[in-house]
Amino acid sequence: MREIEHLNLYNMASIFSRIVAGEIPSYKIAEDERYYAFLDINPLAKGHTLVIPKQEVDYFYDLDDETLQGMILFSKQVAQKLQAFSGCKKVATAVLGLEVPHAHIHLIPMNSEKDVDFSREKLNLTPEEFAEIAKAIVG
Ligand code: 5GP
């Protein structure tokens, strides 16, 4: 039984790979051959975005150096779009990875420390609101 669970865990594409593949819908913010950015479904702030490498690696610091460097540069472009969208003081950058085992960076429009308290209640946005936010960010 344990072996079967183990096999399932490692043969299954991560939920984020399924998002990249279009099997699970997402509100896309940016994409290139190696990275994908989309709105977090439980956002701390309007515009809270996740940046992922298409390569499926669980732990952020297990990514190879080149992928990690490229991911930061890709995130920088996304952060600039988020700042233009929200007019926030800064865009916070956080790496947790406690929930989804596919490396990702949280980019969160931030005006105060409270905006990046992950234990806070998340915003409850409608699909229309998500779509509007994505459209405003992407331009
Ligand atoms: P972490 O792994 O960094 O602790 O948290 C994972 C993040 O991914 C959470 O903020 C959660 O809201 C987000 N998340 C989990 N599943 C989905 C999903 O299916 N779609 C989207 N857009 N975000 C997700």
XYZ file of C-alpha atoms and ligand atoms in Angstrom:
163
model
C 0.000 0.000 0.000
C 2.717 2.400 0.985
C 4.572 1.580 -2.224
C 1.471 2.351 -4.311
C 1.008 5.705 -2.585
C 4.654 6.449 -3.228
C 4.302 5.606 -6.925
C 1.182 7.729 -7.285
C 2.848 10.667 -5.622
C 5.822 10.618 -7.942
C 4.081 9.700 -11.210
C 1.410 12.352 -10.915
C 2.073 15.695 -12.558
C 2.009 18.461 -9.970
C -1.081 20.649 -9.882
C 1.068 23.467 -11.295
C 2.264 21.325 -14.237
C -1.377 20.602 -14.957
C -2.031 24.357 -14.932
C 0.799 24.918 -17.429
C -0.634 22.136 -19.611
C -4.040 23.852 -19.534
C -5.670 20.856 -17.807
C -6.577 23.130 -14.884
C -7.632 26.703 -15.687
C -5.629 29.647 -14.432
C -5.492 33.418 -14.818
C -2.325 33.787 -16.829
C -0.093 36.797 -16.292
C 2.982 35.859 -18.351
C 4.610 32.920 -20.077
C 7.717 32.000 -22.041
C 9.303 28.662 -22.971
C 10.590 28.035 -19.467
C 8.341 29.894 -17.009
C 4.688 30.555 -16.294
C 3.062 33.207 -14.079
C -0.561 33.118 -12.918
C -2.777 34.575 -10.193
C -2.777 32.762 -6.862
C -6.278 31.414 -6.293
C -6.167 32.393 -2.583
C -4.580 35.819 -2.839
C -3.225 37.907 0.002
C -3.682 40.989 -2.187
C -5.142 41.784 -5.580
C -2.523 40.759 -8.113
C -0.857 38.102 -5.896
C 0.944 36.051 -8.534
C 2.861 32.785 -8.608
C 5.851 32.304 -10.874
C 6.874 28.751 -11.660
C 9.446 27.025 -13.842
C 7.808 24.625 -16.297
C 10.387 22.103 -15.187
C 8.850 20.191 -12.287
C 11.130 20.427 -9.267
C 9.735 20.503 -5.724
C 12.230 22.548 -3.716
C 13.192 26.005 -4.956
C 16.870 25.613 -4.047
C 17.066 22.279 -5.882
C 16.563 24.152 -9.176
C 19.710 24.267 -11.283
C 21.525 27.614 -11.276
C 20.506 28.590 -14.783
C 16.802 27.922 -14.159
C 16.978 29.823 -10.874
C 18.644 32.839 -12.488
C 16.163 32.881 -15.344
C 13.283 32.585 -12.900
C 14.391 35.694 -11.006
C 14.697 37.692 -14.240
C 11.293 36.473 -15.383
C 9.841 37.401 -11.942
C 11.344 40.872 -12.243
C 9.331 41.520 -15.401
C 6.170 40.244 -13.732
C 6.834 42.331 -10.588
C 7.123 45.468 -12.730
C 3.713 44.723 -14.249
C 2.217 44.130 -10.785
C 3.592 47.396 -9.469
C 2.206 49.309 -12.453
C -1.150 47.613 -11.902
C -1.489 48.190 -8.166
C 0.616 51.269 -7.457
C 1.913 49.441 -4.380
C 5.029 50.568 -2.506
C 6.916 47.418 -3.413
C 6.257 43.920 -4.673
C 7.117 41.362 -2.002
C 8.895 38.185 -3.062
C 8.336 35.062 -0.987
C 9.209 31.406 -1.319
C 7.341 28.937 0.884
C 6.439 25.749 -0.947
C 4.722 24.149 2.033
C 1.561 23.319 0.122
C 2.446 22.616 -3.504
C 5.572 20.559 -4.296
C 6.474 22.494 -7.441
C 8.942 25.342 -6.938
C 7.307 28.765 -7.082
C 7.805 32.387 -6.148
C 4.973 34.424 -4.642
C 4.878 38.019 -5.910
C 2.607 40.115 -3.719
C 1.761 43.804 -4.137
C 2.664 45.262 -0.727
C 2.118 48.503 1.136
C 2.814 47.236 4.635
C 4.102 44.150 6.420
C 0.513 43.033 7.038
C 0.073 42.471 3.296
C 2.483 39.536 3.406
C 1.192 37.783 6.520
C 0.432 34.325 5.122
C -1.628 33.398 8.187
C -4.123 36.170 7.366
C -7.467 35.422 5.817
C -7.165 35.414 2.024
C -9.231 37.549 -0.343
C -12.337 35.928 -1.692
C -12.564 37.058 -5.306
C -15.107 36.062 -7.927
C -14.005 34.577 -11.270
C -14.976 37.904 -12.862
C -12.746 39.814 -10.449
C -9.810 37.455 -11.119
C -10.311 37.852 -14.873
C -10.471 41.645 -14.552
C -7.312 41.778 -12.463
C -5.428 39.539 -14.904
C -6.568 41.672 -17.821
C -5.501 44.885 -16.083
C -2.052 43.455 -15.257
C -1.375 41.997 -18.672
C -2.644 45.148 -20.364
P 2.926 27.263 -0.820
O 3.237 25.919 -1.471
O 3.874 28.340 -1.301
O 2.898 27.170 0.671
O 1.462 27.697 -1.264
C 0.961 27.346 -2.516
C 0.131 28.477 -3.083
O -0.477 27.993 -4.270
C -0.997 28.959 -2.161
O -0.921 30.360 -1.997
C -2.276 28.526 -2.899
O -3.330 29.463 -2.779
C -1.813 28.410 -4.339
N -2.546 27.388 -5.079
C -2.745 26.097 -4.711
N -3.460 25.435 -5.625
C -3.710 26.323 -6.616
C -4.425 26.225 -7.849
O -4.955 25.189 -8.245
N -4.474 27.349 -8.619
C -3.891 28.530 -8.237
N -4.008 29.580 -9.052
N -3.227 28.651 -7.072
C -3.130 27.570 -6.276
